[in-house]
Amino acid sequence: MVNILTPGPTRVRENVRLARSLETTNPDLDIEFYDFYKETCDKLSEFFNTDKPFFILSGEGILGLEAACASLTEPGDRVLVIDNGIFGEGFADFVRIYGGTPVMHSTDRLNPVDAAALRACLEKDSEYKYATLVHCDTPSGVLNDAEAICKLLKEFGILTVVDSVSAMFGEPLSAENIDILCGGSQKALSAPPGITMLCVSNEAFAAMEARKTPIASFYANILGFKDYYKNKWFPYTMPASDIYGLRAAIDNAAGDALLFERHRKIAAATRAALTAGGLELHIKSGYSSTVTVFNVPDGISCSDILSRVRKDYNIMLAGCFGELADKVIRIGHMGEGADKYAVGLALEAVGSVLEGLGVKVKCSMRDAFFEALDK
Ligand SMILES: *Cc1c(COP(=O)(O)O)cnc(C)c1O
């Protein structure tokens, strides 16, 4: 099997794969499945240390972002789209699709969103139904201070939607000031793709219930999940095997006392190693512990690097898309990928492939990585 160190999907541990192979019941009719589903959701609330309920929806991470916008947006609503990356900007599309008016707060893409500058804007105009923010914008790896920004937005009475798909379980996060927190199965949680997790506040539900127009989607309607347990009714059949696997992955994460520390140390050592080798990190500050992004050296083809790393070392790293296509390489060290031996080997692979392509690498990046880890 190829060793995947991409920023999602990530490697899936054996106990998660085995849990997916268990015999399944009829999840619509078997009352016990509602208990299993609710316990799994409660474990997520416990992990995030919040009283707010979680919901598990069948669909990739994108479904969560769309469901948040579909459920909150009414035609004509003004929505603040906080944008310092490709996913940040992308929220505007969902807002528009559901008839809202996105108002962009676009900032430079090499640094996290500055809360003081945002406050100055909100003091002039804060007439927004909700705001969207991406925790880790995966294409660049920039990490926004979701807690501080959501606290600020709540001061102005604005509902908050946070995409933490590629950060949650790799970066600590309080859901306290988040009205809809979106997560996915295939990133740092290291379950297979296909599941969205949403944590929803009472205020978000109240906003959905106060709508004058119906939610313009069935599959992406979060309100349809609100009373599933009381009514013993899901809007559609739940993917039981996916949820069995997800549960095992949540248990893995919840039982891992060093989860965040390991992510933080591996990310810091990866940055130290790349820099020591003479490569350039793509962003200037706000590095996520889940992914490290470096610039492809001038005159070298991104796809040549990736294909040689794949062919010679059987390691899969990621390039990027959109405005960063061919410009950067992304090393995902999230979830099962937050493994020092795997990342050390990937750095050795990048170093040797770059040398082979004529780039002078200043040191053994693998050695630099382990030295930095030991510090
Ligand atoms: C991966 C990811 C998503 C979900 O995208 P999918 O295509 O559904 O995997 C959403 N937001 C961010 C920031 C992501 O990294």
Short mmCIF file of C-alpha atoms and ligand atoms in Angstrom, two decimals:
data_model
loop_
_atom_site.label_atom_id
_atom_site.label_comp_id
_atom_site.label_asym_id
_atom_site.label_seq_id
_atom_site.Cartn_x
_atom_site.Cartn_y
_atom_site.Cartn_z
CA MET A 1 0.00 0.00 0.00
CA VAL A 2 1.12 3.51 -0.75
CA ASN A 3 2.05 5.55 2.30
CA ILE A 4 -0.33 8.52 2.17
CA LEU A 5 0.85 11.76 3.73
CA THR A 6 -1.68 13.98 2.04
CA PRO A 7 -3.80 16.54 3.92
CA GLY A 8 -6.74 14.16 3.70
CA PRO A 9 -7.76 11.52 3.02
CA THR A 10 -5.44 9.99 5.58
CA ARG A 11 -4.46 6.43 6.43
CA VAL A 12 -7.15 4.44 8.23
CA ARG A 13 -6.10 2.36 11.23
CA GLU A 14 -6.92 -1.34 11.29
CA ASN A 15 -9.44 -1.13 14.15
CA VAL A 16 -11.42 1.45 12.17
CA ARG A 17 -11.41 -0.75 9.08
CA LEU A 18 -12.49 -3.75 11.13
CA ALA A 19 -15.31 -1.80 12.78
CA ARG A 20 -16.64 -1.06 9.31
CA SER A 21 -16.89 -4.75 8.59
CA LEU A 22 -19.24 -5.53 11.48
CA GLU A 23 -22.66 -6.88 10.69
CA THR A 24 -25.19 -4.07 10.42
CA THR A 25 -28.75 -3.71 11.53
CA ASN A 26 -31.58 -1.73 9.93
CA PRO A 27 -30.61 1.76 11.08
CA ASP A 28 -34.09 3.15 10.42
CA LEU A 29 -35.99 0.56 12.41
CA ASP A 30 -33.61 -0.68 15.09
CA ILE A 31 -34.00 1.49 18.19
CA GLU A 32 -30.56 0.37 19.35
CA PHE A 33 -28.99 2.06 16.37
CA TYR A 34 -30.44 5.41 17.49
CA ASP A 35 -28.69 4.88 20.82
CA PHE A 36 -25.42 3.99 19.11
CA TYR A 37 -25.67 7.04 16.86
CA LYS A 38 -26.48 9.32 19.81
CA GLU A 39 -23.66 7.89 21.94
CA THR A 40 -21.26 8.50 19.06
CA CYS A 41 -22.48 12.10 18.75
CA ASP A 42 -22.19 12.53 22.53
CA LYS A 43 -18.59 11.32 22.38
CA LEU A 44 -17.89 14.10 19.91
CA SER A 45 -19.48 16.67 22.24
CA GLU A 46 -17.36 15.24 25.06
CA PHE A 47 -14.19 15.45 22.98
CA PHE A 48 -14.92 19.11 22.29
CA ASN A 49 -15.98 19.63 25.90
CA THR A 50 -19.29 21.17 24.88
CA ASP A 51 -22.96 20.73 25.76
CA LYS A 52 -23.94 21.43 22.16
CA PRO A 53 -25.13 18.40 20.23
CA PHE A 54 -23.25 16.89 17.32
CA PHE A 55 -24.89 15.32 14.28
CA ILE A 56 -23.41 12.87 11.83
CA LEU A 57 -24.46 13.30 8.20
CA SER A 58 -23.78 10.99 5.32
CA GLY A 59 -21.67 12.96 2.89
CA GLU A 60 -18.14 14.27 2.54
CA GLY A 61 -16.93 17.34 4.46
CA ILE A 62 -18.28 19.65 1.77
CA LEU A 63 -21.81 18.56 2.73
CA GLY A 64 -21.36 20.13 6.17
CA LEU A 65 -20.37 23.51 4.72
CA GLU A 66 -23.26 23.42 2.28
CA ALA A 67 -25.71 22.27 4.97
CA ALA A 68 -24.71 25.15 7.26
CA CYS A 69 -25.28 27.70 4.48
CA ALA A 70 -28.44 26.01 3.17
CA SER A 71 -29.98 25.87 6.63
CA LEU A 72 -29.13 29.44 7.71
CA THR A 73 -29.38 31.45 4.48
CA GLU A 74 -32.62 33.08 3.39
CA PRO A 75 -32.88 35.06 0.18
CA GLY A 76 -31.43 38.52 0.74
CA ASP A 77 -29.48 37.65 3.91
CA ARG A 78 -26.12 39.39 4.21
CA VAL A 79 -23.40 36.96 5.15
CA LEU A 80 -19.85 37.91 6.13
CA VAL A 81 -17.41 35.61 4.33
CA ILE A 82 -14.03 35.77 6.00
CA ASP A 83 -11.55 34.89 3.31
CA ASN A 84 -7.83 34.28 3.56
CA GLY A 85 -7.71 31.16 1.46
CA ILE A 86 -9.34 29.06 -1.21
CA PHE A 87 -11.85 27.38 1.14
CA GLY A 88 -12.53 30.68 2.91
CA GLU A 89 -13.45 32.32 -0.39
CA GLY A 90 -15.42 29.27 -1.45
CA PHE A 91 -18.08 29.82 1.21
CA ALA A 92 -19.35 32.73 -0.92
CA ASP A 93 -20.58 30.22 -3.53
CA PHE A 94 -22.74 28.37 -1.00
CA VAL A 95 -24.16 31.65 0.29
CA ARG A 96 -25.05 32.74 -3.26
CA ILE A 97 -26.54 29.35 -4.23
CA TYR A 98 -29.04 29.71 -1.38
CA GLY A 99 -29.93 33.30 -2.27
CA GLY A 100 -27.79 35.17 0.25
CA THR A 101 -25.48 38.09 -0.40
CA PRO A 102 -21.88 37.32 0.53
CA VAL A 103 -19.91 40.28 1.82
CA MET A 104 -16.23 39.46 1.57
CA HIS A 105 -13.70 40.23 4.28
CA SER A 106 -10.63 39.27 2.26
CA THR A 107 -7.20 39.49 3.83
CA ASP A 108 -3.73 38.45 2.74
CA ARG A 109 -3.37 34.73 2.23
CA LEU A 110 0.02 34.23 3.84
CA ASN A 111 -1.07 35.08 7.39
CA PRO A 112 -4.01 34.36 9.68
CA VAL A 113 -6.96 36.74 9.76
CA ASP A 114 -6.19 39.68 12.05
CA ALA A 115 -8.87 40.01 14.72
CA ALA A 116 -8.16 43.69 15.42
CA ALA A 117 -8.62 44.61 11.75
CA LEU A 118 -11.82 42.56 11.64
CA ARG A 119 -13.09 44.37 14.72
CA ALA A 120 -12.51 47.73 13.02
CA CYS A 121 -14.63 46.56 10.06
CA LEU A 122 -17.38 45.22 12.31
CA GLU A 123 -17.55 48.53 14.14
CA LYS A 124 -18.52 50.14 10.83
CA ASP A 125 -20.86 47.38 9.65
CA SER A 126 -22.07 44.35 11.56
CA GLU A 127 -25.45 43.73 9.91
CA TYR A 128 -24.78 40.11 9.09
CA LYS A 129 -26.96 37.10 9.74
CA TYR A 130 -23.91 34.91 10.11
CA ALA A 131 -20.23 34.78 9.27
CA THR A 132 -18.14 31.98 7.82
CA LEU A 133 -14.56 31.18 8.75
CA VAL A 134 -12.15 28.40 7.87
CA HIS A 135 -10.04 27.13 10.77
CA CYS A 136 -7.22 25.63 8.69
CA ASP A 137 -7.36 26.65 5.02
CA THR A 138 -5.78 23.45 3.75
CA PRO A 139 -4.38 24.62 0.38
CA SER A 140 -1.99 27.05 2.12
CA GLY A 141 -2.04 25.49 5.59
CA VAL A 142 -2.85 28.80 7.27
CA LEU A 143 -4.50 28.39 10.67
CA ASN A 144 -6.96 31.03 11.83
CA ASP A 145 -7.60 31.72 15.49
CA ALA A 146 -11.19 30.47 15.29
CA GLU A 147 -11.82 30.93 19.00
CA ALA A 148 -10.81 34.60 19.10
CA ILE A 149 -12.56 35.47 15.84
CA CYS A 150 -15.81 33.74 16.81
CA LYS A 151 -15.79 35.42 20.21
CA LEU A 152 -15.47 38.75 18.43
CA LEU A 153 -18.27 37.95 15.97
CA LYS A 154 -20.57 36.91 18.83
CA GLU A 155 -19.89 40.27 20.54
CA PHE A 156 -21.52 41.81 17.48
CA GLY A 157 -24.42 39.36 17.60
CA ILE A 158 -23.36 37.48 14.47
CA LEU A 159 -23.88 33.71 14.18
CA THR A 160 -20.66 31.82 13.40
CA VAL A 161 -20.02 28.96 10.97
CA VAL A 162 -16.56 27.39 11.18
CA ASP A 163 -15.05 24.88 8.76
CA SER A 164 -12.57 22.92 10.86
CA VAL A 165 -12.57 19.94 8.50
CA SER A 166 -8.78 19.83 8.19
CA ALA A 167 -7.91 21.05 11.69
CA MET A 168 -10.19 19.31 14.17
CA PHE A 169 -8.52 16.41 16.01
CA GLY A 170 -5.14 17.88 15.08
CA GLU A 171 -5.58 21.32 16.61
CA PRO A 172 -7.35 21.98 19.90
CA LEU A 173 -10.59 23.94 19.46
CA SER A 174 -13.31 25.18 21.77
CA ALA A 175 -16.79 25.14 20.27
CA GLU A 176 -17.95 27.75 22.76
CA ASN A 177 -18.60 30.63 20.36
CA ILE A 178 -19.25 28.50 17.29
CA ASP A 179 -22.85 28.11 16.14
CA ILE A 180 -22.18 25.53 13.46
CA LEU A 181 -18.87 23.69 13.57
CA CYS A 182 -18.18 21.58 10.48
CA GLY A 183 -15.90 18.56 10.45
CA GLY A 184 -15.16 15.63 8.20
CA SER A 185 -14.16 12.02 8.64
CA GLN A 186 -11.19 11.77 6.30
CA LYS A 187 -8.73 14.32 7.68
CA ALA A 188 -7.17 14.27 11.17
CA LEU A 189 -9.79 11.84 12.46
CA SER A 190 -8.46 9.27 9.99
CA ALA A 191 -11.68 7.53 9.10
CA PRO A 192 -12.47 6.96 5.43
CA PRO A 193 -14.09 9.79 3.46
CA GLY A 194 -17.86 10.06 3.46
CA ILE A 195 -18.97 11.53 6.77
CA THR A 196 -19.66 15.08 7.92
CA MET A 197 -19.91 15.96 11.61
CA LEU A 198 -21.76 19.10 12.66
CA CYS A 199 -21.97 20.70 16.09
CA VAL A 200 -24.97 23.01 16.24
CA SER A 201 -25.93 25.63 18.85
CA ASN A 202 -29.43 26.42 20.09
CA GLU A 203 -29.10 29.85 18.50
CA ALA A 204 -28.39 28.31 15.11
CA PHE A 205 -31.45 26.06 15.45
CA ALA A 206 -33.53 29.07 16.57
CA ALA A 207 -32.42 30.97 13.45
CA MET A 208 -33.45 28.03 11.27
CA GLU A 209 -36.81 27.78 13.00
CA ALA A 210 -37.43 31.52 12.66
CA ARG A 211 -37.00 31.45 8.87
CA LYS A 212 -39.76 32.99 6.78
CA THR A 213 -38.88 30.77 3.82
CA PRO A 214 -38.34 27.00 3.89
CA ILE A 215 -34.82 25.60 3.76
CA ALA A 216 -34.14 25.11 0.05
CA SER A 217 -32.70 21.62 0.40
CA PHE A 218 -33.74 18.30 1.84
CA TYR A 219 -30.41 16.49 2.09
CA ALA A 220 -28.60 19.57 3.42
CA ASN A 221 -31.33 20.56 5.90
CA ILE A 222 -29.82 20.42 9.40
CA LEU A 223 -33.18 21.05 11.04
CA GLY A 224 -34.27 17.62 9.82
CA PHE A 225 -31.81 16.10 12.31
CA LYS A 226 -32.71 18.19 15.34
CA ASP A 227 -35.20 15.82 16.96
CA TYR A 228 -34.05 12.53 15.48
CA TYR A 229 -33.62 10.90 18.87
CA LYS A 230 -36.94 11.97 20.32
CA ASN A 231 -38.78 11.00 17.14
CA LYS A 232 -36.58 7.98 16.33
CA TRP A 233 -36.49 9.23 12.79
CA PHE A 234 -33.61 10.19 10.49
CA PRO A 235 -34.28 12.21 7.33
CA TYR A 236 -32.66 9.41 5.34
CA THR A 237 -31.08 6.03 6.04
CA MET A 238 -27.86 6.37 7.99
CA PRO A 239 -24.71 4.67 6.63
CA ALA A 240 -24.30 2.27 9.54
CA SER A 241 -20.89 0.89 8.57
CA ASP A 242 -19.44 4.36 8.08
CA ILE A 243 -20.67 5.30 11.54
CA TYR A 244 -19.24 2.14 13.14
CA GLY A 245 -15.88 3.08 11.65
CA LEU A 246 -16.25 6.68 12.71
CA ARG A 247 -16.97 5.59 16.27
CA ALA A 248 -13.76 3.56 16.40
CA ALA A 249 -11.81 6.53 15.04
CA ILE A 250 -13.34 8.85 17.66
CA ASP A 251 -12.38 6.37 20.38
CA ASN A 252 -8.84 6.27 19.00
CA ALA A 253 -8.57 10.06 19.13
CA ALA A 254 -10.27 10.43 22.52
CA GLY A 255 -7.95 7.83 24.05
CA ASP A 256 -4.80 9.47 22.73
CA ALA A 257 -3.48 11.75 25.47
CA LEU A 258 -0.66 13.04 23.24
CA LEU A 259 -2.80 13.73 20.18
CA PHE A 260 -2.39 17.50 20.00
CA GLU A 261 1.16 17.56 21.33
CA ARG A 262 2.27 15.04 18.71
CA HIS A 263 0.70 17.06 15.91
CA ARG A 264 2.29 20.25 17.18
CA LYS A 265 5.78 18.76 17.55
CA ILE A 266 5.78 16.99 14.20
CA ALA A 267 4.56 20.12 12.42
CA ALA A 268 7.20 22.30 14.08
CA ALA A 269 9.96 19.80 13.25
CA THR A 270 8.76 19.53 9.64
CA ARG A 271 9.00 23.30 9.25
CA ALA A 272 12.43 23.33 10.88
CA ALA A 273 13.67 20.57 8.56
CA LEU A 274 12.37 22.13 5.35
CA THR A 275 13.84 25.50 6.30
CA ALA A 276 17.18 23.93 7.24
CA GLY A 277 17.23 22.22 3.86
CA GLY A 278 16.87 25.61 2.17
CA LEU A 279 13.25 25.28 1.11
CA GLU A 280 10.72 28.05 1.59
CA LEU A 281 7.56 27.65 3.64
CA HIS A 282 4.59 28.97 1.69
CA ILE A 283 2.99 31.06 4.43
CA LYS A 284 4.60 33.60 6.75
CA SER A 285 2.79 32.85 10.00
CA GLY A 286 -0.11 30.87 11.45
CA TYR A 287 1.15 27.38 10.64
CA SER A 288 -1.34 24.60 11.17
CA SER A 289 -0.19 21.49 12.99
CA THR A 290 -2.01 19.34 10.45
CA VAL A 291 -0.32 20.29 7.17
CA THR A 292 2.91 21.95 6.04
CA VAL A 293 3.07 23.68 2.69
CA PHE A 294 6.31 24.64 0.96
CA ASN A 295 7.02 26.42 -2.31
CA VAL A 296 8.24 24.39 -5.25
CA PRO A 297 11.76 25.65 -6.05
CA ASP A 298 12.02 27.86 -9.15
CA GLY A 299 12.39 25.99 -12.40
CA ILE A 300 11.35 22.62 -10.94
CA SER A 301 8.12 20.88 -11.85
CA CYS A 302 5.80 20.11 -8.98
CA SER A 303 4.46 17.00 -10.64
CA ASP A 304 8.00 15.69 -11.25
CA ILE A 305 8.70 15.91 -7.52
CA LEU A 306 5.43 14.26 -6.57
CA SER A 307 5.70 11.44 -9.07
CA ARG A 308 9.30 10.64 -8.13
CA VAL A 309 8.51 10.64 -4.42
CA ARG A 310 5.67 8.30 -5.23
CA LYS A 311 7.67 6.03 -7.54
CA ASP A 312 10.94 5.84 -5.60
CA TYR A 313 9.60 5.93 -2.03
CA ASN A 314 5.97 4.86 -2.38
CA ILE A 315 4.93 7.99 -0.53
CA MET A 316 2.04 10.14 -1.69
CA LEU A 317 2.32 13.86 -1.01
CA ALA A 318 -0.07 16.45 -2.41
CA GLY A 319 0.29 19.33 -4.80
CA CYS A 320 -2.46 21.90 -4.81
CA PHE A 321 -5.22 23.35 -6.97
CA GLY A 322 -6.62 26.72 -7.99
CA GLU A 323 -4.21 29.62 -7.62
CA LEU A 324 -1.65 27.35 -5.91
CA ALA A 325 -1.63 24.64 -8.59
CA ASP A 326 1.97 23.58 -9.43
CA LYS A 327 3.33 26.17 -6.98
CA VAL A 328 3.39 24.30 -3.68
CA ILE A 329 3.72 20.85 -2.17
CA ARG A 330 1.73 19.86 0.88
CA ILE A 331 2.83 17.34 3.48
CA GLY A 332 -0.15 16.17 5.50
CA HIS A 333 0.91 15.13 8.99
CA MET A 334 -2.55 14.77 10.45
CA GLY A 335 -4.23 11.89 12.21
CA GLU A 336 -2.46 8.64 11.32
CA GLY A 337 -0.08 10.77 9.23
CA ALA A 338 1.21 12.44 12.41
CA ASP A 339 3.82 9.71 12.62
CA LYS A 340 7.44 10.75 13.02
CA TYR A 341 8.89 7.84 11.07
CA ALA A 342 6.58 8.39 8.13
CA VAL A 343 7.20 12.14 8.06
CA GLY A 344 10.96 11.67 8.51
CA LEU A 345 11.03 9.33 5.53
CA ALA A 346 8.94 11.73 3.45
CA LEU A 347 11.43 14.51 4.15
CA GLU A 348 14.29 12.25 3.13
CA ALA A 349 12.38 11.43 -0.06
CA VAL A 350 11.76 15.09 -0.89
CA GLY A 351 15.42 15.90 -0.26
CA SER A 352 16.79 13.14 -2.42
CA VAL A 353 14.31 13.72 -5.24
CA LEU A 354 15.11 17.45 -5.26
CA GLU A 355 18.85 16.68 -5.40
CA GLY A 356 18.14 14.38 -8.32
CA LEU A 357 16.36 17.26 -10.06
CA GLY A 358 19.38 19.51 -9.53
CA VAL A 359 18.31 21.43 -6.45
CA LYS A 360 20.98 21.90 -3.79
CA VAL A 361 19.47 20.76 -0.50
CA LYS A 362 21.53 22.11 2.40
CA CYS A 363 21.30 19.19 4.79
CA SER A 364 19.64 15.86 5.46
CA MET A 365 16.13 17.04 6.15
CA ARG A 366 15.39 13.74 7.86
CA ASP A 367 18.23 14.31 10.34
CA ALA A 368 17.15 17.93 10.83
CA PHE A 369 13.62 16.71 11.48
CA PHE A 370 14.65 14.26 14.19
CA GLU A 371 17.01 16.79 15.75
CA ALA A 372 14.19 19.34 15.95
CA LEU A 373 11.83 16.71 17.40
CA ASP A 374 14.26 15.93 20.18
CA LYS A 375 14.62 19.57 21.18
C1 LIG B 1 -11.08 18.64 2.92
C2 LIG B 1 -11.73 19.91 3.27
C3 LIG B 1 -13.10 20.07 3.13
C4 LIG B 1 -13.98 19.00 2.59
O1 LIG B 1 -13.68 18.78 1.26
P1 LIG B 1 -14.01 17.37 0.60
O2 LIG B 1 -13.79 17.59 -0.83
O3 LIG B 1 -15.41 17.07 0.95
O4 LIG B 1 -13.07 16.42 1.22
C5 LIG B 1 -13.65 21.27 3.55
N1 LIG B 1 -12.88 22.25 4.04
C6 LIG B 1 -11.55 22.15 4.17
C7 LIG B 1 -10.77 23.28 4.75
C8 LIG B 1 -10.94 20.96 3.80
O5 LIG B 1 -9.61 20.83 3.93
#
